[in-house]
Tab-separated table of C-alpha atoms in Angstrom:
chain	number	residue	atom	x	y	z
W	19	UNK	CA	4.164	17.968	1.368
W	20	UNK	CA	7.474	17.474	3.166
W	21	UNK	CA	7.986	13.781	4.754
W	22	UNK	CA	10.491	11.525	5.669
W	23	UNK	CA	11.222	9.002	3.590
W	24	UNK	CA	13.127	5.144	4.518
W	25	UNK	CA	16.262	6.445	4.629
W	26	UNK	CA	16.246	8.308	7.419
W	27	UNK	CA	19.062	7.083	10.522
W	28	UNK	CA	17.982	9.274	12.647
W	29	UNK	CA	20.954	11.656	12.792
W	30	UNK	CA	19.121	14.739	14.090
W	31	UNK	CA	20.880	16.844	11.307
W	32	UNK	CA	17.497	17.904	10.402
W	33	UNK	CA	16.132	19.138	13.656
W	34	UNK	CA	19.471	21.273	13.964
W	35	UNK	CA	19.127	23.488	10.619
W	36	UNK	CA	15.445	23.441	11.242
W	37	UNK	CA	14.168	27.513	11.893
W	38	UNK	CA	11.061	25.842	13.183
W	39	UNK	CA	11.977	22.844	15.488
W	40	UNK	CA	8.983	21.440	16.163
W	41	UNK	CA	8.210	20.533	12.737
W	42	UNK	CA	9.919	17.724	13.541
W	43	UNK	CA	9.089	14.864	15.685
W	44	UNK	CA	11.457	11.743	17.073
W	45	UNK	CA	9.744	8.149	16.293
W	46	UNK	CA	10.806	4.833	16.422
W	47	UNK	CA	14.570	5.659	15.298
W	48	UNK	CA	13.442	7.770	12.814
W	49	UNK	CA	12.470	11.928	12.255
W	50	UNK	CA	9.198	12.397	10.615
W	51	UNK	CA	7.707	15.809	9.938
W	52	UNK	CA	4.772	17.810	11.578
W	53	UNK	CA	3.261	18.743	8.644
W	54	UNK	CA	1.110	21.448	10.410
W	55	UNK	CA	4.335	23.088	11.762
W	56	UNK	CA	6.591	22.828	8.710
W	57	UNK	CA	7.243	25.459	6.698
W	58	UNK	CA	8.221	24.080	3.362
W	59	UNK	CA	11.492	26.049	3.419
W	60	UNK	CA	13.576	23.132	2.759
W	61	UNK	CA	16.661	23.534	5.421
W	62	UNK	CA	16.164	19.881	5.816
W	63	UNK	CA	16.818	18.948	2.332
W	64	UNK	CA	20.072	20.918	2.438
W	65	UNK	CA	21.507	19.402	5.466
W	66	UNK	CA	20.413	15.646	5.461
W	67	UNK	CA	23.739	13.677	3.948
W	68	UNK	CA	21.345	10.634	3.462
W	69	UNK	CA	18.621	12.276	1.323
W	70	UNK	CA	16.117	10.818	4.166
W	71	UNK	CA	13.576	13.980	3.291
W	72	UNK	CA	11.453	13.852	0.201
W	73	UNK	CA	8.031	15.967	-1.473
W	74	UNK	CA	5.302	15.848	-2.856
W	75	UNK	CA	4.124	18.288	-5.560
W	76	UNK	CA	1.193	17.819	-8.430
W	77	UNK	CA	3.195	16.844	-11.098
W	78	UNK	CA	1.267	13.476	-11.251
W	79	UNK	CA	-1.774	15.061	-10.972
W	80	UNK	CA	-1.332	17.336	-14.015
W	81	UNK	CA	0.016	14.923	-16.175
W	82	UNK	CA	-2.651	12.376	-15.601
W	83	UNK	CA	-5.290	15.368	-16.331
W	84	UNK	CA	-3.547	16.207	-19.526
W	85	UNK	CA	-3.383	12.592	-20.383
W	86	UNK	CA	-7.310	12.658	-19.427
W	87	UNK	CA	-7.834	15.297	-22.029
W	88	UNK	CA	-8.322	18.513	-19.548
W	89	UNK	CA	-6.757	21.758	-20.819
W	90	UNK	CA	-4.673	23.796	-18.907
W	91	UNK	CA	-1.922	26.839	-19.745
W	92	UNK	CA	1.274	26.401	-18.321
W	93	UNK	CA	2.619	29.795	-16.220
W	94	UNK	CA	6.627	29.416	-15.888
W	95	UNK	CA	9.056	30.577	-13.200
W	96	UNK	CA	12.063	33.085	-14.785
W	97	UNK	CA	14.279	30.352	-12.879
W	98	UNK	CA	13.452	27.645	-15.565
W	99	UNK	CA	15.495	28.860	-18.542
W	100	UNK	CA	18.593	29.559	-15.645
W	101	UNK	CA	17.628	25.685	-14.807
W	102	UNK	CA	17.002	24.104	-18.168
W	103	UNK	CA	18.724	26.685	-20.780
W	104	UNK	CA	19.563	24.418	-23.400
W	105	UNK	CA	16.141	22.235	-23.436
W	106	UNK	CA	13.509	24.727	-22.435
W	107	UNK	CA	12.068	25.033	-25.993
W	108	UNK	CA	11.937	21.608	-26.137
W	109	UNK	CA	10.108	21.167	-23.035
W	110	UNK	CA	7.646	23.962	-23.706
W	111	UNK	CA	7.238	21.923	-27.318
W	112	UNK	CA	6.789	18.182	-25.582
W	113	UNK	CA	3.915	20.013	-22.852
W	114	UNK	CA	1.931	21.788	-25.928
W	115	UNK	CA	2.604	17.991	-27.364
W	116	UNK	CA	0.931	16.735	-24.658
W	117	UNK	CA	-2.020	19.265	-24.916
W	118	UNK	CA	-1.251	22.277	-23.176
W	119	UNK	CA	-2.760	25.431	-25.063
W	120	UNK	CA	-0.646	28.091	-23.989
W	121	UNK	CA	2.865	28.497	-21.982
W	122	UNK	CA	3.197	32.194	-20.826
W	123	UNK	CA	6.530	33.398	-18.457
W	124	UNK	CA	5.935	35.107	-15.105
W	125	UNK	CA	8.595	37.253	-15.857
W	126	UNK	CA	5.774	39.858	-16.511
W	127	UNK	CA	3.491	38.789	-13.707
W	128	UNK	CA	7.326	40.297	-11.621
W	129	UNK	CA	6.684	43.491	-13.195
W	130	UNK	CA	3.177	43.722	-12.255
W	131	UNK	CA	4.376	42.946	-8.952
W	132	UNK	CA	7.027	45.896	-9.087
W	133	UNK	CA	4.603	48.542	-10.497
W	134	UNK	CA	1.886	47.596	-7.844
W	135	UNK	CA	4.729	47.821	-4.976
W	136	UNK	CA	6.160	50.732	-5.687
W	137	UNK	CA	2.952	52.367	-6.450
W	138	UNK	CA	1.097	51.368	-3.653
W	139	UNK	CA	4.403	52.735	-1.318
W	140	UNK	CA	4.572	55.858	-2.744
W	141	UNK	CA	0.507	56.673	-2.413
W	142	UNK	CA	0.579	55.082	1.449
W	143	UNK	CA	3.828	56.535	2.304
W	144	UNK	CA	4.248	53.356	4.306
W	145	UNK	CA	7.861	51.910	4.582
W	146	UNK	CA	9.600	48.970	6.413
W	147	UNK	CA	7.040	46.851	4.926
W	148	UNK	CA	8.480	43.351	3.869
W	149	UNK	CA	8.277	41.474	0.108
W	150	UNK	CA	5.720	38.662	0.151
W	151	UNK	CA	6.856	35.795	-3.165
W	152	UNK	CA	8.464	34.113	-0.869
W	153	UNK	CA	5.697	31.505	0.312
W	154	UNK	CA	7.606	29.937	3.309
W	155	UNK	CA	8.447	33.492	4.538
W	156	UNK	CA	4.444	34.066	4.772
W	157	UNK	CA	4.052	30.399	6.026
W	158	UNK	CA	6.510	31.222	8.531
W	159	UNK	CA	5.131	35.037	9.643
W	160	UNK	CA	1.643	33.947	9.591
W	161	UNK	CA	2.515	30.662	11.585
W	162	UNK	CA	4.936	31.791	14.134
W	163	UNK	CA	5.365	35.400	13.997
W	164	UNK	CA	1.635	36.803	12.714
W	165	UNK	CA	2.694	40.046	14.710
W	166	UNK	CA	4.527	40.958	11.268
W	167	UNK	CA	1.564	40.062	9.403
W	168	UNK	CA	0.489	44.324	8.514
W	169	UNK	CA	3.955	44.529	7.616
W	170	UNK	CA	3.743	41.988	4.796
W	171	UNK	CA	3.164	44.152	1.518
W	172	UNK	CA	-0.386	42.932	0.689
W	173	UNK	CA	-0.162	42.540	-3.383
W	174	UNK	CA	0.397	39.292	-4.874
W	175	UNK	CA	3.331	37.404	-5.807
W	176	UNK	CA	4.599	37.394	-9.490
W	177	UNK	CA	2.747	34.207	-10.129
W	178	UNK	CA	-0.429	35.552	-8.750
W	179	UNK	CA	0.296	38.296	-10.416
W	180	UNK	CA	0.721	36.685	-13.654
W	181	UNK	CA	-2.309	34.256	-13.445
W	182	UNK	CA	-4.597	37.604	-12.208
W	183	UNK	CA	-3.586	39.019	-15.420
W	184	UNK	CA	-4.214	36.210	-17.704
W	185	UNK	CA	-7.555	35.393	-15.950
W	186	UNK	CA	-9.065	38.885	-15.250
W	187	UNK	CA	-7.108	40.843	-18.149
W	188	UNK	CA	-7.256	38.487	-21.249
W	189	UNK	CA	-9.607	36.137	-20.176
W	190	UNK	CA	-7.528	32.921	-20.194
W	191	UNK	CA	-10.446	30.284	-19.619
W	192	UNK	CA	-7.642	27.173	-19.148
W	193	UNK	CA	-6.911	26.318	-15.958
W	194	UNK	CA	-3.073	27.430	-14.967
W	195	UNK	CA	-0.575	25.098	-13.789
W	196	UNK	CA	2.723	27.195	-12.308
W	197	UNK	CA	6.278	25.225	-13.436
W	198	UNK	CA	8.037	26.326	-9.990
W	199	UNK	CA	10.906	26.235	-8.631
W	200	UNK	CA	9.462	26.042	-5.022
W	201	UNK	CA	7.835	23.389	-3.007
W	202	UNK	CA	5.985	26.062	-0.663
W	203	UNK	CA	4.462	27.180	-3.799
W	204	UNK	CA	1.664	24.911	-3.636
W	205	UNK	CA	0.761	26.639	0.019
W	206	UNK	CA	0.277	29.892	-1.870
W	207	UNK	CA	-1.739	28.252	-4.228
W	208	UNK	CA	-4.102	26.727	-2.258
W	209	UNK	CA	-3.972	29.283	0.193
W	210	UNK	CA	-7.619	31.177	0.681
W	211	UNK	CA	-6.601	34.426	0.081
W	212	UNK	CA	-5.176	33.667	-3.885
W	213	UNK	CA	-8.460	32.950	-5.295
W	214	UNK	CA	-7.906	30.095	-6.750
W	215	UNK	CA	-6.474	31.721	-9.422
W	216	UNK	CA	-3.865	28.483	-9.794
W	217	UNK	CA	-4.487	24.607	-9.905
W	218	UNK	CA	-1.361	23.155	-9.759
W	219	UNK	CA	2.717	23.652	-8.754
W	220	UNK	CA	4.565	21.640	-10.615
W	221	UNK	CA	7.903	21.252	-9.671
W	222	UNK	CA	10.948	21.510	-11.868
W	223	UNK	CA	12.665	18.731	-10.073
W	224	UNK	CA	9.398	16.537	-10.245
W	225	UNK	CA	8.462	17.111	-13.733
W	226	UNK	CA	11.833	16.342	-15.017
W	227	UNK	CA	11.921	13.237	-13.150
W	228	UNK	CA	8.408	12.357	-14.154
W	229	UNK	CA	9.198	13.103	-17.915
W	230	UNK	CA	12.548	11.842	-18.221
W	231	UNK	CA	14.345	12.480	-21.777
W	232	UNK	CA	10.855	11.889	-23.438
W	233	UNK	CA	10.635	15.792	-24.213
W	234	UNK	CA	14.136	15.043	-26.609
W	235	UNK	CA	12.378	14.822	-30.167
W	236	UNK	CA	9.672	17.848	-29.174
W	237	UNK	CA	9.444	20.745	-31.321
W	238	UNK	CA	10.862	23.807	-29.523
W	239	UNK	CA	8.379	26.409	-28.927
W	240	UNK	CA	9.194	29.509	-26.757
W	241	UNK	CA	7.146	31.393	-24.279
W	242	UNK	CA	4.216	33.506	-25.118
W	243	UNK	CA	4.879	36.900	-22.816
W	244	UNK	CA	7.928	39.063	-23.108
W	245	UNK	CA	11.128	39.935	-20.628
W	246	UNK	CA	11.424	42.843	-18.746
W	247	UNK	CA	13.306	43.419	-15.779
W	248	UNK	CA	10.855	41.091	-13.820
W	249	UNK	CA	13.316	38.342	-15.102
W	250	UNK	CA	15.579	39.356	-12.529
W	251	UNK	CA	13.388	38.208	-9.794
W	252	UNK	CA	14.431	34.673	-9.055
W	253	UNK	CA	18.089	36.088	-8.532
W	254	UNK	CA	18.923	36.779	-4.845
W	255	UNK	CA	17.997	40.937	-4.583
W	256	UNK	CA	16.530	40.735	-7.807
W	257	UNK	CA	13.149	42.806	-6.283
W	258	UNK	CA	15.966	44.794	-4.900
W	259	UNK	CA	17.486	45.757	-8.441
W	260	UNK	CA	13.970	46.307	-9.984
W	261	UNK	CA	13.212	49.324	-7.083
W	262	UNK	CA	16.764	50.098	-7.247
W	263	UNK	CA	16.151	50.540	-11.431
W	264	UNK	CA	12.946	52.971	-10.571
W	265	UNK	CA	13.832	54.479	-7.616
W	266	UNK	CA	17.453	54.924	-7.716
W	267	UNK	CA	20.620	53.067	-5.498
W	268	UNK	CA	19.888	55.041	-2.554
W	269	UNK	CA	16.363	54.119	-1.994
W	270	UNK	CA	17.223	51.690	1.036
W	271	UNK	CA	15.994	48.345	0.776
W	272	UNK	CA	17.334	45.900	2.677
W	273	UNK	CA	17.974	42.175	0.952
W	274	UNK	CA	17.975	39.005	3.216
W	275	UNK	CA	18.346	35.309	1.821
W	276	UNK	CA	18.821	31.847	3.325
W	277	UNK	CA	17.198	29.935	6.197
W	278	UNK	CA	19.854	30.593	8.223
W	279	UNK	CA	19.219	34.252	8.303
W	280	UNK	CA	16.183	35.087	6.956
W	281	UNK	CA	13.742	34.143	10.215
W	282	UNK	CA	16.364	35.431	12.547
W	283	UNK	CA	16.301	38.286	11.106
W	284	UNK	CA	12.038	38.423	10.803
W	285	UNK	CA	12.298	37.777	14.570
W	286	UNK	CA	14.734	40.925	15.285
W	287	UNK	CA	12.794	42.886	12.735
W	288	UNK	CA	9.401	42.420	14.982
W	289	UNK	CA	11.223	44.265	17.681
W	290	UNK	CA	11.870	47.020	15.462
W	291	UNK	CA	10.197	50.571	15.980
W	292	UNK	CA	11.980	53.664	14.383
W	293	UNK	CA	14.446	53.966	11.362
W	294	UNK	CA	12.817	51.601	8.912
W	295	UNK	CA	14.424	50.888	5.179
W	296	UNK	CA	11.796	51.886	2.615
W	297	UNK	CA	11.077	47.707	1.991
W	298	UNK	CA	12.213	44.508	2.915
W	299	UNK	CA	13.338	41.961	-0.175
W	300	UNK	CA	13.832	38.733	1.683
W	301	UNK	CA	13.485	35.298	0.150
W	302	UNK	CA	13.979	31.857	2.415
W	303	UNK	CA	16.916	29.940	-0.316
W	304	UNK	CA	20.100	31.284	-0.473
W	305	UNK	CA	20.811	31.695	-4.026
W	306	UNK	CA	17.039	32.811	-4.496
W	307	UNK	CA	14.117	30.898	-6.499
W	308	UNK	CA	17.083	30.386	-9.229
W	309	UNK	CA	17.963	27.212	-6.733
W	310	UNK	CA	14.899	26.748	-5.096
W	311	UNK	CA	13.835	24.122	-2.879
W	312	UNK	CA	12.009	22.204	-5.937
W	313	UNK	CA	14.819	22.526	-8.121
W	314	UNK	CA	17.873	19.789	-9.396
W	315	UNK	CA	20.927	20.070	-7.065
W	316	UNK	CA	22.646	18.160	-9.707
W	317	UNK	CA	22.720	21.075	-11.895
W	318	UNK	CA	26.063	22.793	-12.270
W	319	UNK	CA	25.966	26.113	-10.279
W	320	UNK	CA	28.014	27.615	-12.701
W	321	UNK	CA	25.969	26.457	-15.816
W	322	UNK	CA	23.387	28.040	-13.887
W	323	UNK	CA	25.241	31.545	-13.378
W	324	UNK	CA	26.190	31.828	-16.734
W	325	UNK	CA	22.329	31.218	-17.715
W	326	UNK	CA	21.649	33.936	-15.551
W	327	UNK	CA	23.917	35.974	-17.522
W	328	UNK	CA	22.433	35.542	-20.915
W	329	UNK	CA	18.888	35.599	-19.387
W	330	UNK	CA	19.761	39.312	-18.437
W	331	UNK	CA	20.011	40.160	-22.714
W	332	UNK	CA	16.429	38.979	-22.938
W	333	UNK	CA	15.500	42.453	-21.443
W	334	UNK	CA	15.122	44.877	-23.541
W	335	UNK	CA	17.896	48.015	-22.627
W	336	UNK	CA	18.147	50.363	-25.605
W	337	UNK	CA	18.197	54.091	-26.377
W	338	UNK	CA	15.537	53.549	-29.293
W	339	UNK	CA	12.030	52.972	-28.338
W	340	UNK	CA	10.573	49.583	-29.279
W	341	UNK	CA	8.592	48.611	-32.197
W	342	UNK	CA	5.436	47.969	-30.278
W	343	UNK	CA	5.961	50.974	-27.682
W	344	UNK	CA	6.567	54.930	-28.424
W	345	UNK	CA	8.299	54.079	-24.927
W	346	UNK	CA	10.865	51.836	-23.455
W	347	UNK	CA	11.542	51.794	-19.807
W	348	UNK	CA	14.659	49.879	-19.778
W	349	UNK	CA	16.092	52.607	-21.328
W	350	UNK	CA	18.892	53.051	-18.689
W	351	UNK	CA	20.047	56.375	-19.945
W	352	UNK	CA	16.536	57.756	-19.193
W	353	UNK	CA	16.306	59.741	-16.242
W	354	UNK	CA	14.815	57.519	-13.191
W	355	UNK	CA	11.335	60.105	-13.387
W	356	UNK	CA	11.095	58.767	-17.353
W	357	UNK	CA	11.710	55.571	-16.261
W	358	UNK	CA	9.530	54.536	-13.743
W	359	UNK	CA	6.494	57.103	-16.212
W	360	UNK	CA	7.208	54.630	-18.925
W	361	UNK	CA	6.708	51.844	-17.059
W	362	UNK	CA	3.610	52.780	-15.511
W	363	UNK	CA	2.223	53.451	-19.012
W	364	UNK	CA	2.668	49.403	-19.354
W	365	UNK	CA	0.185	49.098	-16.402
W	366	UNK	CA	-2.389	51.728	-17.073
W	367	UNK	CA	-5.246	49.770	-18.068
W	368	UNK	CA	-4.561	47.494	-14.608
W	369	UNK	CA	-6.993	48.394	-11.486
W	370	UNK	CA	-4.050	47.759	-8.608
W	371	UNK	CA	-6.727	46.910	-6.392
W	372	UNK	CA	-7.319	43.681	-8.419
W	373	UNK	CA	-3.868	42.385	-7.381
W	374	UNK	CA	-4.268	42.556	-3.349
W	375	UNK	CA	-3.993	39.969	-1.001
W	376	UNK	CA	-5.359	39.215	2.522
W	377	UNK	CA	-3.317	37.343	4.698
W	378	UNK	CA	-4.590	34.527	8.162
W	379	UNK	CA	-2.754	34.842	11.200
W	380	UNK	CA	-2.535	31.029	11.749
W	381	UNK	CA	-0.452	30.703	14.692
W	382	UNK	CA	0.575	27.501	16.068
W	383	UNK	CA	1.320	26.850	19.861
W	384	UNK	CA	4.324	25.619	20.344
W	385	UNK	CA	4.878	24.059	24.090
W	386	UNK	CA	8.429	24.925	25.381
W	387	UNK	CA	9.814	23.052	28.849
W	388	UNK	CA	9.177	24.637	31.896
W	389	UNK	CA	10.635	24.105	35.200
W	390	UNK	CA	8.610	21.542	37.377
């Protein structure tokens, strides 16, 4: 999915801010990638000043299958509307233009993920154990460090999560494309242990290359699925806020972003025996699946903040309960044991065990120098 494209000069940059190094291998004056050792976690992309690494997702795929007639829902990242907070609707309306049926926001699919985590800690009693939506953090454990493999929380990912639901719950009989902010996403997806639950991840990046300003005259059309504090997600510690909503601030769980620290600290963490934090929340981009690997670099950071900021008013927080509910979870005044009842309530008709995941320890050998 990763490869080097004709710009490269050979300037090693990549092999230095690489956590795995041999993903990449020296050829003739150039530094092509070892696709079986790559992670997908993008360091390369953020350190080569020539824009020598490129990817490949299945934007061209989908859109030549919706062209070909073949229907398909459309399950969305949170991190779109922070991305694209102006044209969403439009987009949504130019897809559904193009013959999608339904577009439906993983924003819930994160709260499934939430109820099932806590849930499933409180009945084991197991802590320490470390988030899994990251996909190049799983890539990387069950590549390189498959020791940590029982300590990956095995539940789905929001998007799993999400399509799970639609499949299983309301019988969605479309096939589901994910609109991602990641380019690892596609390893989950095709990954033997997610059920083929997914067909496609289509990029952000490579969609709104693909599509250009064709989606301008579109009808807007908003999601299908509503907000709750699964919105959060994307945002770096946002799985961190959702415990920290249920459980309270001094539930300890320990938040770890970038490439630069996050497999240092997954290869510390191994070593660890006594005194664990009641989860790990770790994701491999620094500013979280809001700036993903797949997503536009060319987008204003700021923009992108303040989209954050009004994305945070799309959850509901008041002291009245809603129209559809008698309750309301994000009630903040409520005490954290009303709370986290409420929200269960959401998920009572869900069997958790319908929303676990395996994991394959996959090791690679990697040869290191010895002395002759």
């Amino acid at each position: 999915m990763v490869f080097t494209n004709e710009k490269c000069v050979g300037c090693n940059k990549c092999i230095r801010s690489c956590p795995v190094l041999t993903a990449n291998v020296a050829e003739d004056e150039k530094i092509n990638v070892n696709e079986d050792m790559c992670i997908q976690c993008g360091a390369c992309f953020d350190n080569c000043r020539h824009g020598a690494r490129d990817f490949d997702d299945d934007t061209k795929a989908f859109l030549k299958d919706l062209k070909g007639g073949k229907k398909f829902s459309v399950i969305v990242a949170p991190a779109f509307i922070a991305n694209y907070p102006k044209e969403y609707k439009k987009i949504y309306g130019y897809l559904k233009s193009l013959g999608v049926a339904h577009i439906y926001s993983v924003s819930f699919g994160a709260d499934i993920t939430t109820w099932a985590y806590i849930s499933y800690l409180k009945e084991t009693g197991k802590t320490g154990l470390i988030s899994q939506p990251c996909p190049a953090v799983v890539n990387y454990i069950e590549k390189y460090q498959p020791e940590l493999i029982p300590m990956l929380v095995p539940l789905h990912s929001p998007m799993m999560a999400e399509a799970v639901y639609l499949k299983k719950y309301k019988n969605v009989t479309e096939d589901l494309v994910f609109l991602s902010p990641c380019i690892a996403k596609r390893l989950e997806i095709n990954d033997k242990n997610t059920g083929g639950y997914v067909k496609y991840n289509v990029t952000f990046k490579k969609l709104l290359e693909a599509i250009g300003n064709s989606y301008m005259m579109a009808e807007e059309v908003d999601e299908e699925s509503s907000y709750g504090l699964g919105a959060r997600y994307p945002k770096p510690g946002g799985l961190k806020e959702c415990v920290h909503f249920f459980l309270g601030n001094q539930t300890a769980v320990l938040q770890i972003e970038g490439e630069e620290e996050a497999y240092h600290f997954l290869q510390e963490y191994a070593k660890r025996k006594e005194n664990m934090p009641f989860m790990v929340d770790i994701l491999n981009c620094q500013k979280g699946c809001i700036r993903g690997t797949a997503t536009d670099d060319k987008i204003d950071d700021i923009d992108v903040e303040l989209a954050i900021n009004e994305m945070n008013k799309l959850v509901v927080d008041e002291e009245k309960p809603n129209k559809q509910n008698k309750y309301n979870p994000w009630n903040s005044a409520l005490s954290l044991e009303k709370r986290w009842d409420y929200f269960c309530k959401q998920f009572r008709s869900l069997d958790i065990n319908d929303f676990k995941r395996n994991y394959t320890d996959k090791r690679v050998k990697v040869l290191v120098p010895g002395k002759q």
